[in-house]
Coordinates of N, CA, C and O in Angstrom, one line a residue:
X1311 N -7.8 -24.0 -5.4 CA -6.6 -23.9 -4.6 C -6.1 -22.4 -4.6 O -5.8 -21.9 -5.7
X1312 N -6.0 -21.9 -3.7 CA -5.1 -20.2 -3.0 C -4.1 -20.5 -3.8 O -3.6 -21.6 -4.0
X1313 N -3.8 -19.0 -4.4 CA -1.9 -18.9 -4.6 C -1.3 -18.9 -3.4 O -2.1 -18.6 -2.5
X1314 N -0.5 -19.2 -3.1 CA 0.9 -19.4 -1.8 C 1.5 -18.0 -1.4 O 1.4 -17.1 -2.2
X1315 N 2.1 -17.9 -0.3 CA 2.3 -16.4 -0.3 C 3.4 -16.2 -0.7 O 4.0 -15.2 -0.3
X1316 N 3.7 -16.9 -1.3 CA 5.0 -16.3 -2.3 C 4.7 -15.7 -3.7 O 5.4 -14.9 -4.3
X1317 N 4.1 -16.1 -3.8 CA 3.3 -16.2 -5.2 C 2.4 -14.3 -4.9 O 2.5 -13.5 -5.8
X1318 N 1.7 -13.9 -3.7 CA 0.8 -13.2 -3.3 C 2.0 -12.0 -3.7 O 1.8 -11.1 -4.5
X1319 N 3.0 -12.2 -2.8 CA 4.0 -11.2 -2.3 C 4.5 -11.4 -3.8 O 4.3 -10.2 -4.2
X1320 N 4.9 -11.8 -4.6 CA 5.5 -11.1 -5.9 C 4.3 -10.4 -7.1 O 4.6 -9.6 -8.0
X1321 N 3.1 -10.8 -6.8 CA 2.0 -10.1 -7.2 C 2.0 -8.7 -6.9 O 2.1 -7.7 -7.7
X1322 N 1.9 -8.6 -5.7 CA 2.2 -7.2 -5.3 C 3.5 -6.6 -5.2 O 3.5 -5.5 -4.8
X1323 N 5.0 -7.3 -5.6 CA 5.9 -6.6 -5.6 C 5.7 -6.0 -6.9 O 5.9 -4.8 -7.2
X1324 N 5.3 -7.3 -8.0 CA 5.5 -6.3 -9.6 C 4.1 -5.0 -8.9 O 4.6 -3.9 -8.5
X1325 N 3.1 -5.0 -8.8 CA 2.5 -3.7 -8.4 C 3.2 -2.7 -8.3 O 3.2 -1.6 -8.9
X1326 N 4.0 -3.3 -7.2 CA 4.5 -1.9 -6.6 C 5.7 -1.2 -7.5 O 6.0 -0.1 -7.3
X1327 N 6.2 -2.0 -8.5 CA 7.4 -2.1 -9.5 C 7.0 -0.9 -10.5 O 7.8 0.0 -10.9
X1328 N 5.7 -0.9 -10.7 CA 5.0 -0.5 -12.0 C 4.5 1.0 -11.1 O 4.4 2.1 -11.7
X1329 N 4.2 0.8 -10.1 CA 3.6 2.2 -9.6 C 4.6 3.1 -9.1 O 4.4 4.3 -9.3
X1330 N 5.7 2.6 -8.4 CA 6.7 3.5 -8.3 C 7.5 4.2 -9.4 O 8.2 5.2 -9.3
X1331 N 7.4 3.4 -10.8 CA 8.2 4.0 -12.0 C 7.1 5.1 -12.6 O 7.7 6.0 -13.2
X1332 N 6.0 5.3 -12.6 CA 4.7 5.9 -12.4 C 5.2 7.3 -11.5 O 5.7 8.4 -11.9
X1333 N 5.0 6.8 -10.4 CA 5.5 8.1 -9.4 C 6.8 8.5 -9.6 O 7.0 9.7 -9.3
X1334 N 7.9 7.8 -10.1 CA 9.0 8.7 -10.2 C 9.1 9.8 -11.8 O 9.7 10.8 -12.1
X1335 N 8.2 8.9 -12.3 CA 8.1 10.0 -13.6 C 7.0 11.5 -13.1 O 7.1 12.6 -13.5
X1336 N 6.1 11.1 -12.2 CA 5.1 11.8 -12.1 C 6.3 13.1 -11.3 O 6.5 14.3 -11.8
X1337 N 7.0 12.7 -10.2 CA 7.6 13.4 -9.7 C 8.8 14.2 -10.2 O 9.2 15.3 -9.9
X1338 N 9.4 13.0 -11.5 CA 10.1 14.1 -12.6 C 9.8 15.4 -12.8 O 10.5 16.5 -12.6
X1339 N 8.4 15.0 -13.6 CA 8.0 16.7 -14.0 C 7.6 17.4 -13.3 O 7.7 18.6 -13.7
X1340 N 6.9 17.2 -11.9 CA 6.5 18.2 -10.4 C 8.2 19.1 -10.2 O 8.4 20.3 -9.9
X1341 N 9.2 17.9 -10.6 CA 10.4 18.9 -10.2 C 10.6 19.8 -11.0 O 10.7 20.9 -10.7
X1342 N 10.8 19.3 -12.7 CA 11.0 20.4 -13.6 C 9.8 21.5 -13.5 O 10.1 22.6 -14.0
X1343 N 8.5 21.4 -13.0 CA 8.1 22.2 -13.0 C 8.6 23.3 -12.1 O 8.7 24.5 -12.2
X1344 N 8.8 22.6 -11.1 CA 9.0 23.7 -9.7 C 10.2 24.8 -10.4 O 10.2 25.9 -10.0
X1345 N 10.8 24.4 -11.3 CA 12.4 24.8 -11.1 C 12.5 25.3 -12.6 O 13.6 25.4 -13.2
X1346 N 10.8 25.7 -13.3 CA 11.0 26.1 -14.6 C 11.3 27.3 -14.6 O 10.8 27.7 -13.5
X1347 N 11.9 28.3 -15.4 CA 11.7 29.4 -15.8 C 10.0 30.1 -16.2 O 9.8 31.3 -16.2
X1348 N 9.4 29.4 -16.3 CA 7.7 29.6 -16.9 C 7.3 29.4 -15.2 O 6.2 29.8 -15.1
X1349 N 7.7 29.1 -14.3 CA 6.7 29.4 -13.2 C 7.1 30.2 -12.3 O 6.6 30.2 -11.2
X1350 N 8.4 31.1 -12.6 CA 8.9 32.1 -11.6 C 7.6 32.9 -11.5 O 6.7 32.7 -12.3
X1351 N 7.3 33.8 -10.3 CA 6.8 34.5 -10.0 C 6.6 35.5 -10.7 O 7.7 36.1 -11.0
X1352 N 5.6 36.0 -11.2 CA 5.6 37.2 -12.1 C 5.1 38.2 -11.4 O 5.2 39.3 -11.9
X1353 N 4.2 38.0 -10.0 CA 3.9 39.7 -9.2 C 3.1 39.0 -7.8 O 2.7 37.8 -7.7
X1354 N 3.0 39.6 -7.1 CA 3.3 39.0 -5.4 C 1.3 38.2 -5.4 O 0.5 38.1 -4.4
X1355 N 1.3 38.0 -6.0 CA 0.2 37.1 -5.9 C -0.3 36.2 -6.8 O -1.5 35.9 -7.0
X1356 N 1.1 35.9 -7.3 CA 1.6 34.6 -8.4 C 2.2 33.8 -7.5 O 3.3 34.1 -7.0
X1357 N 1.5 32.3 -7.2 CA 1.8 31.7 -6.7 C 2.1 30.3 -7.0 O 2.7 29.6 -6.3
X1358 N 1.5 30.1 -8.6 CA 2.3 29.1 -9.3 C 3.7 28.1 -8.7 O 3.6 26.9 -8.9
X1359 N 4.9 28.9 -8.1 CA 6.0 28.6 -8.3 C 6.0 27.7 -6.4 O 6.9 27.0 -6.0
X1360 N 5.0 27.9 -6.0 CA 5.0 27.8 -4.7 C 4.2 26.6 -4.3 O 4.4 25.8 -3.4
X1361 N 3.0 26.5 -5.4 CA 2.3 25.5 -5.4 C 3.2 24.4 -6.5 O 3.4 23.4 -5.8
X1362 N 3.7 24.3 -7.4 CA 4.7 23.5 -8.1 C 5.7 22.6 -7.1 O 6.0 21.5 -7.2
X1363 N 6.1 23.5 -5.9 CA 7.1 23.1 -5.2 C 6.7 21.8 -3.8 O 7.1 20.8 -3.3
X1364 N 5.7 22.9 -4.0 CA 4.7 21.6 -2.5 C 4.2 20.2 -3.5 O 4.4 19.1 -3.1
X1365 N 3.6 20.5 -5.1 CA 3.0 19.3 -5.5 C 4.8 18.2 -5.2 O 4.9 17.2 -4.4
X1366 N 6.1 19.2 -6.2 CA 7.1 18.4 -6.1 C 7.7 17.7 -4.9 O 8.3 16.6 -5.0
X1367 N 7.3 18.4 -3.6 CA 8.1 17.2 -2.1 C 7.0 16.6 -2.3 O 7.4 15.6 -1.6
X1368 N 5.8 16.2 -2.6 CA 4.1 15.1 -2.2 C 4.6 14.5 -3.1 O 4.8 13.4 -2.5
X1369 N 5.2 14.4 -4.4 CA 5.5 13.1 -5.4 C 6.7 12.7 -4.6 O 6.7 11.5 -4.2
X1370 N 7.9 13.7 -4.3 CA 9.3 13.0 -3.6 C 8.8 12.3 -2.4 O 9.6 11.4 -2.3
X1371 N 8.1 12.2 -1.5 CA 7.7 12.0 -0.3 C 7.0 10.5 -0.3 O 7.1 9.6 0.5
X1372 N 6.3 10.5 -1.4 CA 5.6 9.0 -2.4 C 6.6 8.3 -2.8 O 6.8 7.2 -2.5
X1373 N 7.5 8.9 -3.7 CA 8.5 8.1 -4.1 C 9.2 7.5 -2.8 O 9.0 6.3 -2.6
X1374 N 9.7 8.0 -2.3 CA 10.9 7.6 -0.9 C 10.0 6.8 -0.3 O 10.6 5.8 0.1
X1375 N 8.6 6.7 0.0 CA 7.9 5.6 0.8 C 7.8 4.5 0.4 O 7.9 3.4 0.9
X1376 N 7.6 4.9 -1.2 CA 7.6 3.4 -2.4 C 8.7 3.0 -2.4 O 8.9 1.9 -2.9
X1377 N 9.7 3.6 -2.0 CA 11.1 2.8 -2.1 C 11.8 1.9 -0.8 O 12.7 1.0 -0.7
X1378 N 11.2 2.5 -0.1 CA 11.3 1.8 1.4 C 10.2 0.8 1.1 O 10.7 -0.3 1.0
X1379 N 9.1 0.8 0.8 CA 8.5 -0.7 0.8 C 9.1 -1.7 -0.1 O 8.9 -2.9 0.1
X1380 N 9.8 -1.1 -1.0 CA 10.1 -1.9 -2.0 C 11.7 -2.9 -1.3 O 12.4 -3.9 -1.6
X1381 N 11.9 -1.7 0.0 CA 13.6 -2.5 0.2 C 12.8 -3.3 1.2 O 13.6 -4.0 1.8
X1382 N 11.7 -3.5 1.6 CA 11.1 -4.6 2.5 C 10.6 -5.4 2.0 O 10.5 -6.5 2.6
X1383 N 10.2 -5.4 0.9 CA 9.8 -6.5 0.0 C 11.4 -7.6 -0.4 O 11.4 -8.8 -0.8
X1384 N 12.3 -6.9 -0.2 CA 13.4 -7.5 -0.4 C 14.0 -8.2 0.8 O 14.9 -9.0 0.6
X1385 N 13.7 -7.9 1.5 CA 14.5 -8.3 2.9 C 14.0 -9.7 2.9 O 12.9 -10.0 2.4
X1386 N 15.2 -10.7 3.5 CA 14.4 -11.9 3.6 C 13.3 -12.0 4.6 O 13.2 -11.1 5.5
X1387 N 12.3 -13.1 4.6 CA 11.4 -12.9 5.0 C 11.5 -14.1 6.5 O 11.9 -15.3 6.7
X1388 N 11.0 -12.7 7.6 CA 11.8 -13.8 8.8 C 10.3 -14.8 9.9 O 9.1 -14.8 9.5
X1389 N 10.7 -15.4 10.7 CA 10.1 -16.4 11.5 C 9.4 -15.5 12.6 O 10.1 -14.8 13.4
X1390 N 8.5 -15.5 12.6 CA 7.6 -15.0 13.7 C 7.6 -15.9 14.7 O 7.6 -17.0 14.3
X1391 N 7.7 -15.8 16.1 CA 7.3 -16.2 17.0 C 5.8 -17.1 17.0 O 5.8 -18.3 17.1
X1392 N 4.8 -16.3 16.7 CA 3.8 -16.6 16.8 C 3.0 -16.2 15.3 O 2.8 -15.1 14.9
X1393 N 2.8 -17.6 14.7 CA 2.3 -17.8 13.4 C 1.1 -17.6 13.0 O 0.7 -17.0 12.0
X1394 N 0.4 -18.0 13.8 CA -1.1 -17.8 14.3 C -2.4 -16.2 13.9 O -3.5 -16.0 13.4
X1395 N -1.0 -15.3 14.8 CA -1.9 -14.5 14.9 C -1.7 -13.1 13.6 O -1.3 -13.5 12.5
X1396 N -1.9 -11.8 13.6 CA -1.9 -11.7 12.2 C -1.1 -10.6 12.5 O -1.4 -10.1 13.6
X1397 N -0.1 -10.2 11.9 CA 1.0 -8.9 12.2 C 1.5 -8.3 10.4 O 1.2 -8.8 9.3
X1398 N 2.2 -7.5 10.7 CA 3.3 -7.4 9.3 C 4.3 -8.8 8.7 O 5.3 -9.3 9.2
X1399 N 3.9 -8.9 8.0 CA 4.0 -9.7 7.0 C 3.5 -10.9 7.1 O 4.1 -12.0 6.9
X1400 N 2.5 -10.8 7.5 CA 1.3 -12.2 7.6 C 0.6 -12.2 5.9 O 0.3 -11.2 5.4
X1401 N 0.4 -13.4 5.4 CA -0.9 -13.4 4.5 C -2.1 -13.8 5.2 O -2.2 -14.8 5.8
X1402 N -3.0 -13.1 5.1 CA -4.5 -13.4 5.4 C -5.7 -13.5 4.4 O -6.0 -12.5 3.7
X1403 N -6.4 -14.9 4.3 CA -7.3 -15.1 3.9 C -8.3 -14.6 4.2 O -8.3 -14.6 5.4
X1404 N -9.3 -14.1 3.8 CA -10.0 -13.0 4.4 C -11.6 -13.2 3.5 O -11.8 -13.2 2.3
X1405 N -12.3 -13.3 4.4 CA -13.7 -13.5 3.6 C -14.9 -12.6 4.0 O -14.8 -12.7 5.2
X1406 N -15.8 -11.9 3.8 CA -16.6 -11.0 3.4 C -17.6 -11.8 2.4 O -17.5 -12.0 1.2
X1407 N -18.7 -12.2 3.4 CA -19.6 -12.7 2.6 C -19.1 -14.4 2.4 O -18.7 -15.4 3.1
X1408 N -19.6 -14.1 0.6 CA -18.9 -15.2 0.2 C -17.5 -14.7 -0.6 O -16.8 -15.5 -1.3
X1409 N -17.4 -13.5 -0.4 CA -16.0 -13.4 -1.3 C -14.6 -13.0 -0.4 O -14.4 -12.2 0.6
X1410 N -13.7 -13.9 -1.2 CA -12.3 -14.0 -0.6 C -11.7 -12.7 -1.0 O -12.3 -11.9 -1.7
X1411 N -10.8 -12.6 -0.6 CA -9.5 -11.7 -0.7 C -8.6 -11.8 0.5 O -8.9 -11.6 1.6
X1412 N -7.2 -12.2 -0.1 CA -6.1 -12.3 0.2 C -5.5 -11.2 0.5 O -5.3 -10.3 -0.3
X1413 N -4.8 -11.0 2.0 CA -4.1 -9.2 2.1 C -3.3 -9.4 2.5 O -3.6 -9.8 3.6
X1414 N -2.2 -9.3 2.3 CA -0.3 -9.2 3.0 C 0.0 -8.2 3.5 O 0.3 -7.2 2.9
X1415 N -0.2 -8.1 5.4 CA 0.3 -6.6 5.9 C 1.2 -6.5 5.3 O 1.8 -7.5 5.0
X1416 N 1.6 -5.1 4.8 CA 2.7 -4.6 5.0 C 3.1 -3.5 5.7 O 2.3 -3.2 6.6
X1417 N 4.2 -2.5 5.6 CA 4.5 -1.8 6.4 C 3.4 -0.2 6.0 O 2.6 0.5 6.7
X1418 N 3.7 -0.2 5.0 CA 2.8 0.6 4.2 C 1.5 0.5 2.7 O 1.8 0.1 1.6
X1419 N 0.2 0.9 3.2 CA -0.1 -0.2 2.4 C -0.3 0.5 1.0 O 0.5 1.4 0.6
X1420 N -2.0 0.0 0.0 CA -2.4 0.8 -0.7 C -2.0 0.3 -2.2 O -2.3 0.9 -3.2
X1421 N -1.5 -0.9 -2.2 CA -0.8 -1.8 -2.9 C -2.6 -2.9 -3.5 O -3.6 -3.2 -2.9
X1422 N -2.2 -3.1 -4.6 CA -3.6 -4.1 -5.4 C -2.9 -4.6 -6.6 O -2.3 -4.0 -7.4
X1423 N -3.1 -5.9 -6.6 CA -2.8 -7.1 -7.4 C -4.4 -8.4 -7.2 O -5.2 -8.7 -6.4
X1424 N -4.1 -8.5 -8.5 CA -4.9 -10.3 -8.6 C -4.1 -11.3 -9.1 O -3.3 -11.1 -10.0
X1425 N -4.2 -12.4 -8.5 CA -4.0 -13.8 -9.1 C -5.6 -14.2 -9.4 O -6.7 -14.1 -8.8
X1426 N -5.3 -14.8 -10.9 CA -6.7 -15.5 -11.2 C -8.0 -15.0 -10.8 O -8.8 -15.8 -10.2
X1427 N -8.0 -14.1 -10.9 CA -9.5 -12.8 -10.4 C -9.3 -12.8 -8.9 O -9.4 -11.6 -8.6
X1428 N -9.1 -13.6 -7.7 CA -8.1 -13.3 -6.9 C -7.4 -11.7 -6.3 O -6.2 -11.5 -6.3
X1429 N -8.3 -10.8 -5.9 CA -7.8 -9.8 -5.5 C -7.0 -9.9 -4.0 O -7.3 -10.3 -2.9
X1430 N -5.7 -9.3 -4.5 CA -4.5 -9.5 -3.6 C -4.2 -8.3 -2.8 O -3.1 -7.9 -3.1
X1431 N -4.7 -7.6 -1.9 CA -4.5 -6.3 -1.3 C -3.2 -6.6 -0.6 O -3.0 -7.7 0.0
X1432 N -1.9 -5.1 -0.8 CA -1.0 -4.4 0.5 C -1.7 -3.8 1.5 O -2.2 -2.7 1.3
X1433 N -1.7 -4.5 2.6 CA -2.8 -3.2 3.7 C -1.3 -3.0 5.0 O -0.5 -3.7 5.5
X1434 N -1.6 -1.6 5.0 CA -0.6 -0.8 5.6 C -1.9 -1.5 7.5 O -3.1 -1.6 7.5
X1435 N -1.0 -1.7 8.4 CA -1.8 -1.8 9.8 C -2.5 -0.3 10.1 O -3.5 -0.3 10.8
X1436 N -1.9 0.7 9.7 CA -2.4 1.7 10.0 C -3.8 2.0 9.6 O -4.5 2.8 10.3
X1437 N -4.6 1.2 7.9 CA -5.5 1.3 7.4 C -6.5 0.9 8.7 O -6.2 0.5 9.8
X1438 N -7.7 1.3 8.0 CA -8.5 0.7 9.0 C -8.9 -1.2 9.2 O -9.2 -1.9 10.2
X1439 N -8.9 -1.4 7.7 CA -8.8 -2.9 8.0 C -7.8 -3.8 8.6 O -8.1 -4.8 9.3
X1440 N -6.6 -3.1 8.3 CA -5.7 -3.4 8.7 C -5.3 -3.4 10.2 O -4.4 -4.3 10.5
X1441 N -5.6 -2.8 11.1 CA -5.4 -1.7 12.5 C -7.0 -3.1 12.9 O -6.6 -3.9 13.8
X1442 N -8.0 -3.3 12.6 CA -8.6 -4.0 12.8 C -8.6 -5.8 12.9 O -9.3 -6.6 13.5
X1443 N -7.6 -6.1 12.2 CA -7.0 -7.5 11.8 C -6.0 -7.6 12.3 O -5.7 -8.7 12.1
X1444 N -5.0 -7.0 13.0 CA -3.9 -7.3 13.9 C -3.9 -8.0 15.2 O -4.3 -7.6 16.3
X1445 N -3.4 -9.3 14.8 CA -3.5 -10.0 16.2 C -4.9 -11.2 16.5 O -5.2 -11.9 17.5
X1446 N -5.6 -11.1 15.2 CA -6.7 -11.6 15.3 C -5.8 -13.2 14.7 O -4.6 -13.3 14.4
X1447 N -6.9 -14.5 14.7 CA -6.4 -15.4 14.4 C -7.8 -16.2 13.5 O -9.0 -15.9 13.5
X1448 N -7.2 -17.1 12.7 CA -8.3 -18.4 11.8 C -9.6 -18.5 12.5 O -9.6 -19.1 13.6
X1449 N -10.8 -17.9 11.9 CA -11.4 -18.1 12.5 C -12.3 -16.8 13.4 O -13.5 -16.8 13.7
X1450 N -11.4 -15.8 13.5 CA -12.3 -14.4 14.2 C -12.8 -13.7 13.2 O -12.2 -13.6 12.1
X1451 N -14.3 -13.0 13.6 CA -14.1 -12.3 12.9 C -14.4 -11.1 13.6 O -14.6 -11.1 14.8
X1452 N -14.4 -9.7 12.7 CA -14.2 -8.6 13.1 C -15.0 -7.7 12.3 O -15.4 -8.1 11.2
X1453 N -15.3 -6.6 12.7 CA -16.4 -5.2 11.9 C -15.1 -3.8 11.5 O -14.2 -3.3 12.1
X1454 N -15.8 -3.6 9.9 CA -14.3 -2.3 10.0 C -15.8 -1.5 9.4 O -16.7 -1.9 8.6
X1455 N -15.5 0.0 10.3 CA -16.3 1.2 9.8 C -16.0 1.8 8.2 O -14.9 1.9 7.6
X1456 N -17.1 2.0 8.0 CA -16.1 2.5 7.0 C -17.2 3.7 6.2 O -18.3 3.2 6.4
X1457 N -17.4 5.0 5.6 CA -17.8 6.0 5.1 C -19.6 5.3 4.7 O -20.6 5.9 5.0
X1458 N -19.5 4.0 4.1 CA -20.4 3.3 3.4 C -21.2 2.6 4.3 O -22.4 2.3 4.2
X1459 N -20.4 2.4 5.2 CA -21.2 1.5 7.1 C -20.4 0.7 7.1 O -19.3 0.8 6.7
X1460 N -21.1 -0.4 7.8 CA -20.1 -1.3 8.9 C -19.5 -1.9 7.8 O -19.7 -1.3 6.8
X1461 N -18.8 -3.0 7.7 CA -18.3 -3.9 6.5 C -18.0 -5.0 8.0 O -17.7 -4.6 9.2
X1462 N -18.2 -6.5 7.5 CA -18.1 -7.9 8.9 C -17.4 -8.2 7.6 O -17.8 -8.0 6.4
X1463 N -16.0 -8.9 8.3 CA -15.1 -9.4 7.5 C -14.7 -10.9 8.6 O -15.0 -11.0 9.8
X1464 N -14.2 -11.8 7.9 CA -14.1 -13.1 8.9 C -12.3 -13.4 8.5 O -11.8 -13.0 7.4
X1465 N -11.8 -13.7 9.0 CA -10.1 -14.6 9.1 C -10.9 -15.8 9.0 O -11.7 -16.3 9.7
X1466 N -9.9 -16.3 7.5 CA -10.3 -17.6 6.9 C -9.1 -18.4 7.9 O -9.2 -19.2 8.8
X1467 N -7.9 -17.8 6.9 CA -6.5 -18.4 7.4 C -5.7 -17.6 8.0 O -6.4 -16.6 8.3
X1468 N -4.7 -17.5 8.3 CA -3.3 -16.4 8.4 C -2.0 -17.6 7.7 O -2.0 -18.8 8.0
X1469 N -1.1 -17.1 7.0 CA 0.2 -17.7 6.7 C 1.5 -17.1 7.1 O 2.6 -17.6 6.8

């Protein structure tokens, strides 16, 4: 028996719980670095203080995205018109071969969780699997490119 997509979506909410406290620490110290006294400029081709500052907005910029996913994970979760076919915030059953995996568009993805060995992907539509499974329905299947070659992926279900 599938976990339920409630079950799916709190899988990957704790994910995202644990990775954003991750990134906001990571981005802690990118800030104190930017803003140490040890990385001022010491002569015009000390650049230390400059590269500190770019790492520091790339962790702020991660943080703020993981926080916006996290206020959509909260939002109640509304009625689609059309159930069928596969959009943001669909769960999809998804088979490759003989192996399953479960993926909950979301807005942004990049998100990994399991139930019971059960790998639970966040796929942003932008991804390529993602961008390739939109709109598809039970039953199609589809090819995603990928560095490695083709990958044929089949829609088991959509929820």
């Amino acid at each position: 028996m599938l976990p339920s997509k409630t079950e799916a979506r709190a899988a990957l909410r704790a994910a995202l719980e644990i990775e954003l406290g991750s990134v906001e620490r990571v981005a802690a110290m990118a800030r104190d670095e930017a803003s140490s006294a040890e990385t001022r400029q010491e002569g015009k081709y000390d650049t230390r203080a400059t590269e500190a500052s770019y790492l520091a907005r790339g962790q702020a910029e991660r943080v703020a995205s993981l926080r916006r996913l996290r206020a959509w994970f909260d939002l109640p979760e509304s009625r689609r018109e059309d159930p069928s076919g596969v959009a943001i915030g669909s769960l999809v059953i998804l088979l490759q071969g003989q192996q399953r995996t479960m993926a909950l568009v979301v807005p942004t993805g990049g998100l990994r969780a399991s139930i019971d060995a059960l790998p639970v992907l966040g796929i942003s539509p932008r991804a390529p699997l993602g961008a390739a499974m939109l709109g598809l329905e039970a039953g199609d299947a589809f090819e995603v490119r990928t560095p490695g070659g083709v990958q044929v992926w089949e829609v088991e279900a959509v929820v």
